[in-house]
Amino acid sequence: MRIKMLFLWLLCFFTTSVFAWGSVGHRLVAQIAYDQLTPQAKKQIDALTDVMFHSRYPDARFARASTWPDTIRQQAPQYSPWHFISLPIVKDNVTPPALENNNNVVWAIARAEKIVSDPSENNARRAKYLSFLVHFIGDIHQPLHCATLYDHQFLHGDRGGNDFPIASSVSNNLHWFWDEGVGLFASNPGQYQFHYYEIQTMANQWMKDYPRAYFTKQLQEQSPMQWAKDSHHIANTVVYQIQPNTKPSQTYIQNGQTIVREQVVLAGYRLADVLNRIFG
């Protein structure tokens, strides 16, 4: 039993690089969205999260819902493609494969929204897909969940930066580096994750820095495919402005962390808008 538990712990540790934003980023998106819900929407959402996550604190249940889809990826690999869409960034005349229309994060958001919106569905299924919806709207705002580089070094693609090596104490690959918020979400030594009050404080500060008025034009856009294209544009113009096996410059880190803050807050506002539209 101890060996099995050790194996599961190691498995979780070594697979974190595929998790968009990591748990901290997803919890921030969820907290921002939860704070923007209407009372009617919050009441219905609290009832659904109580089906899956038993806690007397509704916002804590909502935070758990935001990270649950990552915790089941090893046990339910059929959901893995739902976390990303590999929009190509092509260099050196490399020909990327054709993009699938289904079985990606854009398709998954639409599917989850449809199920959550259907009152004829049983509450257990609606709760499960509410968790998916919360998580995937976070995922689609992580630029490397919407882009894959194809060039002479990555003829078959770099898997959203997972195969793109960098020299950083935060991560050894570009995808993980951005999952960790370009260093913003990196845990202190020996610290597993940020505490609730830290998430709440960060969420409040970031909403103050980037109020809804800052995103007036972006919040008018309701198409998940356009959200993905916008994230892809960020990947092309910001994220991949670094060479493999090099150390991120201070300018790269500063620009990247600004992008992370903006994308996390925007994701939270968009998630709130979707949920308020569904639940009133």
mmCIF file of C-alpha atoms in Angstrom:
data_model
loop_
_atom_site.group_PDB
_atom_site.id
_atom_site.type_symbol
_atom_site.label_atom_id
_atom_site.label_comp_id
_atom_site.label_asym_id
_atom_site.label_seq_id
_atom_site.Cartn_x
_atom_site.Cartn_y
_atom_site.Cartn_z
ATOM 1 C CA MET A 1 0.000 0.000 0.000
ATOM 2 C CA ARG A 2 2.826 2.423 0.871
ATOM 3 C CA ILE A 3 4.538 1.654 -2.450
ATOM 4 C CA LYS A 4 1.298 2.298 -4.318
ATOM 5 C CA MET A 5 0.766 5.625 -2.546
ATOM 6 C CA LEU A 6 4.363 6.646 -3.240
ATOM 7 C CA PHE A 7 3.890 5.804 -6.910
ATOM 8 C CA LEU A 8 0.729 7.907 -7.127
ATOM 9 C CA TRP A 9 2.469 10.831 -5.407
ATOM 10 C CA LEU A 10 5.394 10.658 -7.817
ATOM 11 C CA LEU A 11 3.006 10.390 -10.749
ATOM 12 C CA CYS A 12 1.260 13.569 -9.709
ATOM 13 C CA PHE A 13 4.584 15.339 -9.148
ATOM 14 C CA PHE A 14 6.085 14.505 -12.520
ATOM 15 C CA THR A 15 2.976 15.209 -14.602
ATOM 16 C CA THR A 16 2.363 18.770 -13.438
ATOM 17 C CA SER A 17 3.783 20.224 -16.643
ATOM 18 C CA VAL A 18 0.634 19.371 -18.570
ATOM 19 C CA PHE A 19 -1.645 21.326 -16.242
ATOM 20 C CA ALA A 20 -2.596 24.773 -17.545
ATOM 21 C CA TRP A 21 -1.824 27.534 -15.031
ATOM 22 C CA GLY A 22 -1.277 24.894 -12.337
ATOM 23 C CA SER A 23 -3.676 24.765 -9.399
ATOM 24 C CA VAL A 24 -2.917 28.342 -8.338
ATOM 25 C CA GLY A 25 -3.888 29.872 -11.662
ATOM 26 C CA HIS A 26 -7.087 27.855 -11.920
ATOM 27 C CA ARG A 27 -8.061 28.766 -8.369
ATOM 28 C CA LEU A 28 -7.457 32.435 -9.161
ATOM 29 C CA VAL A 29 -9.687 32.237 -12.239
ATOM 30 C CA ALA A 30 -12.359 30.513 -10.152
ATOM 31 C CA GLN A 31 -12.136 33.035 -7.305
ATOM 32 C CA ILE A 32 -12.414 35.990 -9.673
ATOM 33 C CA ALA A 33 -15.414 34.410 -11.388
ATOM 34 C CA TYR A 34 -17.101 33.461 -8.106
ATOM 35 C CA ASP A 35 -16.829 37.033 -6.863
ATOM 36 C CA GLN A 36 -18.591 38.213 -10.052
ATOM 37 C CA LEU A 37 -21.571 35.827 -9.886
ATOM 38 C CA THR A 38 -25.109 37.068 -9.375
ATOM 39 C CA PRO A 39 -26.814 35.851 -6.172
ATOM 40 C CA GLN A 40 -29.138 33.637 -8.219
ATOM 41 C CA ALA A 41 -26.279 32.077 -10.172
ATOM 42 C CA LYS A 42 -24.215 31.592 -7.027
ATOM 43 C CA LYS A 43 -27.076 29.780 -5.268
ATOM 44 C CA GLN A 44 -27.523 27.272 -8.110
ATOM 45 C CA ILE A 45 -23.789 26.755 -8.578
ATOM 46 C CA ASP A 46 -23.298 26.196 -4.844
ATOM 47 C CA ALA A 47 -25.940 23.464 -4.968
ATOM 48 C CA LEU A 48 -24.186 21.740 -7.879
ATOM 49 C CA THR A 49 -20.692 21.874 -6.405
ATOM 50 C CA ASP A 50 -22.088 20.369 -3.202
ATOM 51 C CA VAL A 51 -22.932 17.240 -5.223
ATOM 52 C CA MET A 52 -19.235 16.540 -5.911
ATOM 53 C CA PHE A 53 -17.247 18.369 -3.262
ATOM 54 C CA HIS A 54 -18.412 18.211 0.326
ATOM 55 C CA SER A 55 -17.385 21.334 2.196
ATOM 56 C CA ARG A 56 -19.370 23.863 4.190
ATOM 57 C CA TYR A 57 -17.570 26.640 2.303
ATOM 58 C CA PRO A 58 -19.138 27.107 -1.160
ATOM 59 C CA ASP A 59 -16.226 29.118 -2.552
ATOM 60 C CA ALA A 60 -13.847 26.331 -1.480
ATOM 61 C CA ARG A 61 -15.992 23.821 -3.380
ATOM 62 C CA PHE A 62 -15.884 26.042 -6.452
ATOM 63 C CA ALA A 63 -12.095 26.262 -6.182
ATOM 64 C CA ARG A 64 -11.889 22.460 -6.025
ATOM 65 C CA ALA A 65 -14.124 22.241 -9.088
ATOM 66 C CA SER A 66 -11.610 24.375 -10.981
ATOM 67 C CA THR A 67 -8.757 21.898 -10.447
ATOM 68 C CA TRP A 68 -10.587 18.550 -10.431
ATOM 69 C CA PRO A 69 -10.271 17.930 -14.224
ATOM 70 C CA ASP A 70 -6.481 17.915 -13.867
ATOM 71 C CA THR A 71 -6.555 15.476 -10.961
ATOM 72 C CA ILE A 72 -8.400 12.841 -13.018
ATOM 73 C CA ARG A 73 -6.272 13.020 -16.174
ATOM 74 C CA GLN A 74 -4.273 9.919 -15.354
ATOM 75 C CA GLN A 75 -7.356 7.890 -14.490
ATOM 76 C CA ALA A 76 -9.457 9.270 -17.370
ATOM 77 C CA PRO A 77 -7.082 9.931 -20.303
ATOM 78 C CA GLN A 78 -10.009 10.203 -22.723
ATOM 79 C CA TYR A 79 -10.517 13.747 -21.435
ATOM 80 C CA SER A 80 -6.909 14.857 -21.994
ATOM 81 C CA PRO A 81 -7.450 16.343 -25.498
ATOM 82 C CA TRP A 82 -10.216 18.526 -24.068
ATOM 83 C CA HIS A 83 -7.643 20.710 -22.286
ATOM 84 C CA PHE A 84 -6.021 22.240 -25.378
ATOM 85 C CA ILE A 85 -6.216 23.019 -29.086
ATOM 86 C CA SER A 86 -3.031 22.762 -31.152
ATOM 87 C CA LEU A 87 -3.300 25.806 -33.400
ATOM 88 C CA PRO A 88 -0.015 25.734 -35.321
ATOM 89 C CA ILE A 89 2.763 28.299 -35.338
ATOM 90 C CA VAL A 90 4.669 27.391 -38.490
ATOM 91 C CA LYS A 91 8.245 28.297 -39.375
ATOM 92 C CA ASP A 92 10.858 26.918 -41.782
ATOM 93 C CA ASN A 93 8.200 25.715 -44.261
ATOM 94 C CA VAL A 94 7.204 22.813 -42.020
ATOM 95 C CA THR A 95 3.775 21.360 -42.803
ATOM 96 C CA PRO A 96 1.652 20.794 -39.672
ATOM 97 C CA PRO A 97 -1.036 18.096 -39.503
ATOM 98 C CA ALA A 98 -4.671 18.962 -40.134
ATOM 99 C CA LEU A 99 -6.481 20.348 -37.106
ATOM 100 C CA GLU A 100 -9.354 18.302 -35.682
ATOM 101 C CA ASN A 101 -12.630 20.190 -35.365
ATOM 102 C CA ASN A 102 -13.728 18.158 -32.351
ATOM 103 C CA ASN A 103 -12.099 16.742 -29.237
ATOM 104 C CA ASN A 104 -10.303 19.921 -28.214
ATOM 105 C CA VAL A 105 -10.811 22.668 -25.656
ATOM 106 C CA VAL A 106 -13.053 24.800 -27.892
ATOM 107 C CA TRP A 107 -15.347 21.849 -28.563
ATOM 108 C CA ALA A 108 -15.206 20.806 -24.889
ATOM 109 C CA ILE A 109 -16.313 24.236 -23.642
ATOM 110 C CA ALA A 110 -19.351 24.139 -25.934
ATOM 111 C CA ARG A 111 -20.178 20.591 -24.839
ATOM 112 C CA ALA A 112 -19.828 21.413 -21.152
ATOM 113 C CA GLU A 113 -21.921 24.568 -21.456
ATOM 114 C CA LYS A 114 -24.689 22.634 -23.225
ATOM 115 C CA ILE A 115 -24.871 19.970 -20.505
ATOM 116 C CA VAL A 116 -24.647 22.412 -17.602
ATOM 117 C CA SER A 117 -27.414 24.521 -19.169
ATOM 118 C CA ASP A 118 -29.798 21.565 -19.514
ATOM 119 C CA PRO A 119 -32.056 21.226 -16.437
ATOM 120 C CA SER A 120 -33.205 17.799 -17.665
ATOM 121 C CA GLU A 121 -29.705 16.420 -17.008
ATOM 122 C CA ASN A 122 -29.180 14.861 -13.583
ATOM 123 C CA ASN A 123 -27.312 17.005 -11.092
ATOM 124 C CA ALA A 124 -24.317 14.678 -10.824
ATOM 125 C CA ARG A 125 -23.657 14.994 -14.557
ATOM 126 C CA ARG A 126 -24.260 18.742 -14.508
ATOM 127 C CA ALA A 127 -21.856 19.113 -11.574
ATOM 128 C CA LYS A 128 -19.168 17.134 -13.400
ATOM 129 C CA TYR A 129 -19.494 19.265 -16.521
ATOM 130 C CA LEU A 130 -19.634 22.458 -14.468
ATOM 131 C CA SER A 131 -16.189 21.495 -13.203
ATOM 132 C CA PHE A 132 -15.064 20.899 -16.782
ATOM 133 C CA LEU A 133 -16.479 24.259 -17.884
ATOM 134 C CA VAL A 134 -14.742 26.173 -15.096
ATOM 135 C CA HIS A 135 -11.445 24.441 -15.800
ATOM 136 C CA PHE A 136 -11.461 24.628 -19.590
ATOM 137 C CA ILE A 137 -12.230 28.345 -19.674
ATOM 138 C CA GLY A 138 -9.096 28.722 -17.581
ATOM 139 C CA ASP A 139 -7.157 26.437 -19.921
ATOM 140 C CA ILE A 140 -8.077 28.306 -23.087
ATOM 141 C CA HIS A 141 -6.511 31.489 -21.704
ATOM 142 C CA GLN A 142 -3.118 29.819 -21.197
ATOM 143 C CA PRO A 143 -1.397 30.647 -24.521
ATOM 144 C CA LEU A 144 0.444 27.335 -24.777
ATOM 145 C CA HIS A 145 -2.825 25.417 -24.554
ATOM 146 C CA CYS A 146 -3.745 27.020 -27.860
ATOM 147 C CA ALA A 147 -0.486 26.773 -29.821
ATOM 148 C CA THR A 148 2.141 24.310 -31.000
ATOM 149 C CA LEU A 149 5.390 25.302 -32.705
ATOM 150 C CA TYR A 150 6.461 23.595 -35.931
ATOM 151 C CA ASP A 151 9.956 24.358 -37.239
ATOM 152 C CA HIS A 152 13.190 22.575 -38.191
ATOM 153 C CA GLN A 153 13.759 21.584 -34.554
ATOM 154 C CA PHE A 154 10.174 20.498 -33.959
ATOM 155 C CA LEU A 155 9.092 18.874 -37.198
ATOM 156 C CA HIS A 156 6.212 17.130 -35.423
ATOM 157 C CA GLY A 157 5.444 20.046 -33.118
ATOM 158 C CA ASP A 158 6.665 20.913 -29.632
ATOM 159 C CA ARG A 159 3.405 19.848 -27.933
ATOM 160 C CA GLY A 160 2.503 23.317 -26.754
ATOM 161 C CA GLY A 161 5.978 24.003 -25.425
ATOM 162 C CA ASN A 162 6.256 20.755 -23.434
ATOM 163 C CA ASP A 163 9.181 19.703 -25.651
ATOM 164 C CA PHE A 164 10.704 23.210 -25.775
ATOM 165 C CA PRO A 165 13.606 23.184 -23.264
ATOM 166 C CA ILE A 166 14.566 26.301 -21.323
ATOM 167 C CA ALA A 167 17.100 27.055 -18.584
ATOM 168 C CA SER A 168 15.085 28.157 -15.570
ATOM 169 C CA SER A 169 14.889 27.255 -11.904
ATOM 170 C CA VAL A 170 11.095 27.370 -12.234
ATOM 171 C CA SER A 171 10.828 24.789 -15.012
ATOM 172 C CA ASN A 172 12.869 22.925 -17.602
ATOM 173 C CA ASN A 173 10.348 23.483 -20.411
ATOM 174 C CA LEU A 174 8.412 26.419 -21.789
ATOM 175 C CA HIS A 175 4.954 24.990 -21.174
ATOM 176 C CA TRP A 176 5.537 24.349 -17.493
ATOM 177 C CA PHE A 177 7.159 27.786 -17.152
ATOM 178 C CA TRP A 178 3.925 29.392 -18.336
ATOM 179 C CA ASP A 179 1.790 27.013 -16.273
ATOM 180 C CA GLU A 180 3.658 28.455 -13.302
ATOM 181 C CA GLY A 181 2.652 31.949 -14.377
ATOM 182 C CA VAL A 182 6.176 32.762 -15.603
ATOM 183 C CA GLY A 183 7.196 32.345 -11.972
ATOM 184 C CA LEU A 184 4.191 33.998 -10.315
ATOM 185 C CA PHE A 185 2.693 30.687 -9.202
ATOM 186 C CA ALA A 186 5.905 28.846 -8.345
ATOM 187 C CA SER A 187 5.610 27.494 -4.802
ATOM 188 C CA ASN A 188 8.151 28.299 -2.146
ATOM 189 C CA PRO A 189 10.449 25.389 -1.201
ATOM 190 C CA GLY A 190 8.476 22.858 0.812
ATOM 191 C CA GLN A 191 5.166 24.622 0.151
ATOM 192 C CA TYR A 192 2.614 22.543 -1.769
ATOM 193 C CA GLN A 193 0.261 25.305 -2.807
ATOM 194 C CA PHE A 194 -0.903 28.796 -1.953
ATOM 195 C CA HIS A 195 -3.347 29.130 0.936
ATOM 196 C CA TYR A 196 -6.911 30.319 0.396
ATOM 197 C CA TYR A 197 -6.311 33.777 1.844
ATOM 198 C CA GLU A 198 -3.365 34.253 -0.536
ATOM 199 C CA ILE A 199 -5.558 33.329 -3.505
ATOM 200 C CA GLN A 200 -8.265 35.724 -2.320
ATOM 201 C CA THR A 201 -5.750 38.532 -1.791
ATOM 202 C CA MET A 202 -4.179 38.002 -5.218
ATOM 203 C CA ALA A 203 -7.585 37.844 -6.904
ATOM 204 C CA ASN A 204 -8.717 41.082 -5.268
ATOM 205 C CA GLN A 205 -5.506 42.888 -6.198
ATOM 206 C CA TRP A 206 -5.534 41.673 -9.789
ATOM 207 C CA MET A 207 -9.185 42.690 -10.247
ATOM 208 C CA LYS A 208 -8.253 46.112 -8.881
ATOM 209 C CA ASP A 209 -5.366 46.327 -11.346
ATOM 210 C CA TYR A 210 -7.520 45.074 -14.232
ATOM 211 C CA PRO A 211 -11.185 46.016 -13.707
ATOM 212 C CA ARG A 212 -13.828 44.910 -16.183
ATOM 213 C CA ALA A 213 -13.556 48.266 -17.949
ATOM 214 C CA TYR A 214 -9.982 47.347 -18.929
ATOM 215 C CA PHE A 215 -11.382 44.496 -21.033
ATOM 216 C CA THR A 216 -14.408 46.231 -22.545
ATOM 217 C CA LYS A 217 -13.727 45.002 -26.084
ATOM 218 C CA GLN A 218 -12.553 41.511 -25.090
ATOM 219 C CA LEU A 219 -15.614 40.880 -22.932
ATOM 220 C CA GLN A 220 -17.875 41.529 -25.899
ATOM 221 C CA GLU A 221 -16.316 38.502 -27.622
ATOM 222 C CA GLN A 222 -18.192 35.354 -26.592
ATOM 223 C CA SER A 223 -16.709 32.836 -29.047
ATOM 224 C CA PRO A 224 -14.343 30.282 -27.453
ATOM 225 C CA MET A 225 -12.662 29.808 -30.829
ATOM 226 C CA GLN A 226 -11.807 33.495 -30.906
ATOM 227 C CA TRP A 227 -10.519 33.229 -27.331
ATOM 228 C CA ALA A 228 -8.255 30.423 -28.526
ATOM 229 C CA LYS A 229 -7.073 32.485 -31.494
ATOM 230 C CA ASP A 230 -6.270 35.389 -29.177
ATOM 231 C CA SER A 231 -4.240 33.067 -26.927
ATOM 232 C CA HIS A 232 -2.503 31.685 -30.017
ATOM 233 C CA HIS A 233 -1.571 35.239 -31.020
ATOM 234 C CA ILE A 234 -0.013 35.798 -27.590
ATOM 235 C CA ALA A 235 1.945 32.568 -27.948
ATOM 236 C CA ASN A 236 3.254 33.652 -31.332
ATOM 237 C CA THR A 237 4.143 37.230 -30.419
ATOM 238 C CA VAL A 238 5.226 36.862 -26.782
ATOM 239 C CA VAL A 239 5.625 33.301 -25.503
ATOM 240 C CA TYR A 240 7.863 31.990 -28.275
ATOM 241 C CA GLN A 241 10.137 35.040 -28.272
ATOM 242 C CA ILE A 242 12.854 32.917 -26.684
ATOM 243 C CA GLN A 243 15.349 30.400 -28.039
ATOM 244 C CA PRO A 244 15.428 26.758 -26.881
ATOM 245 C CA ASN A 245 17.859 25.962 -24.058
ATOM 246 C CA THR A 246 18.238 29.609 -23.055
ATOM 247 C CA LYS A 247 17.447 31.416 -19.824
ATOM 248 C CA PRO A 248 14.424 33.747 -19.920
ATOM 249 C CA SER A 249 15.562 37.360 -19.742
ATOM 250 C CA GLN A 250 14.232 39.738 -17.119
ATOM 251 C CA THR A 251 12.346 41.591 -19.850
ATOM 252 C CA TYR A 252 10.769 38.334 -21.026
ATOM 253 C CA ILE A 253 9.745 37.502 -17.457
ATOM 254 C CA GLN A 254 8.270 40.948 -16.793
ATOM 255 C CA ASN A 255 6.307 40.963 -20.048
ATOM 256 C CA GLY A 256 5.194 37.384 -19.474
ATOM 257 C CA GLN A 257 3.952 38.011 -15.952
ATOM 258 C CA THR A 258 1.917 40.980 -17.166
ATOM 259 C CA ILE A 259 0.316 38.752 -19.801
ATOM 260 C CA VAL A 260 -0.396 36.086 -17.169
ATOM 261 C CA ARG A 261 -2.172 38.546 -14.888
ATOM 262 C CA GLU A 262 -4.258 39.891 -17.748
ATOM 263 C CA GLN A 263 -5.193 36.445 -19.051
ATOM 264 C CA VAL A 264 -6.140 35.075 -15.635
ATOM 265 C CA VAL A 265 -8.371 38.046 -14.825
ATOM 266 C CA LEU A 266 -9.936 38.014 -18.292
ATOM 267 C CA ALA A 267 -10.630 34.285 -17.920
ATOM 268 C CA GLY A 268 -12.315 34.927 -14.577
ATOM 269 C CA TYR A 269 -14.553 37.646 -15.994
ATOM 270 C CA ARG A 270 -15.474 35.553 -19.026
ATOM 271 C CA LEU A 271 -16.221 32.535 -16.854
ATOM 272 C CA ALA A 272 -18.495 34.655 -14.660
ATOM 273 C CA ASP A 273 -20.306 35.964 -17.734
ATOM 274 C CA VAL A 274 -20.883 32.436 -19.038
ATOM 275 C CA LEU A 275 -22.155 31.193 -15.675
ATOM 276 C CA ASN A 276 -24.380 34.229 -15.111
ATOM 277 C CA ARG A 277 -25.835 33.684 -18.566
ATOM 278 C CA ILE A 278 -26.577 30.035 -17.761
ATOM 279 C CA PHE A 279 -27.875 30.454 -14.220
ATOM 280 C CA GLY A 280 -29.273 33.972 -14.321
#
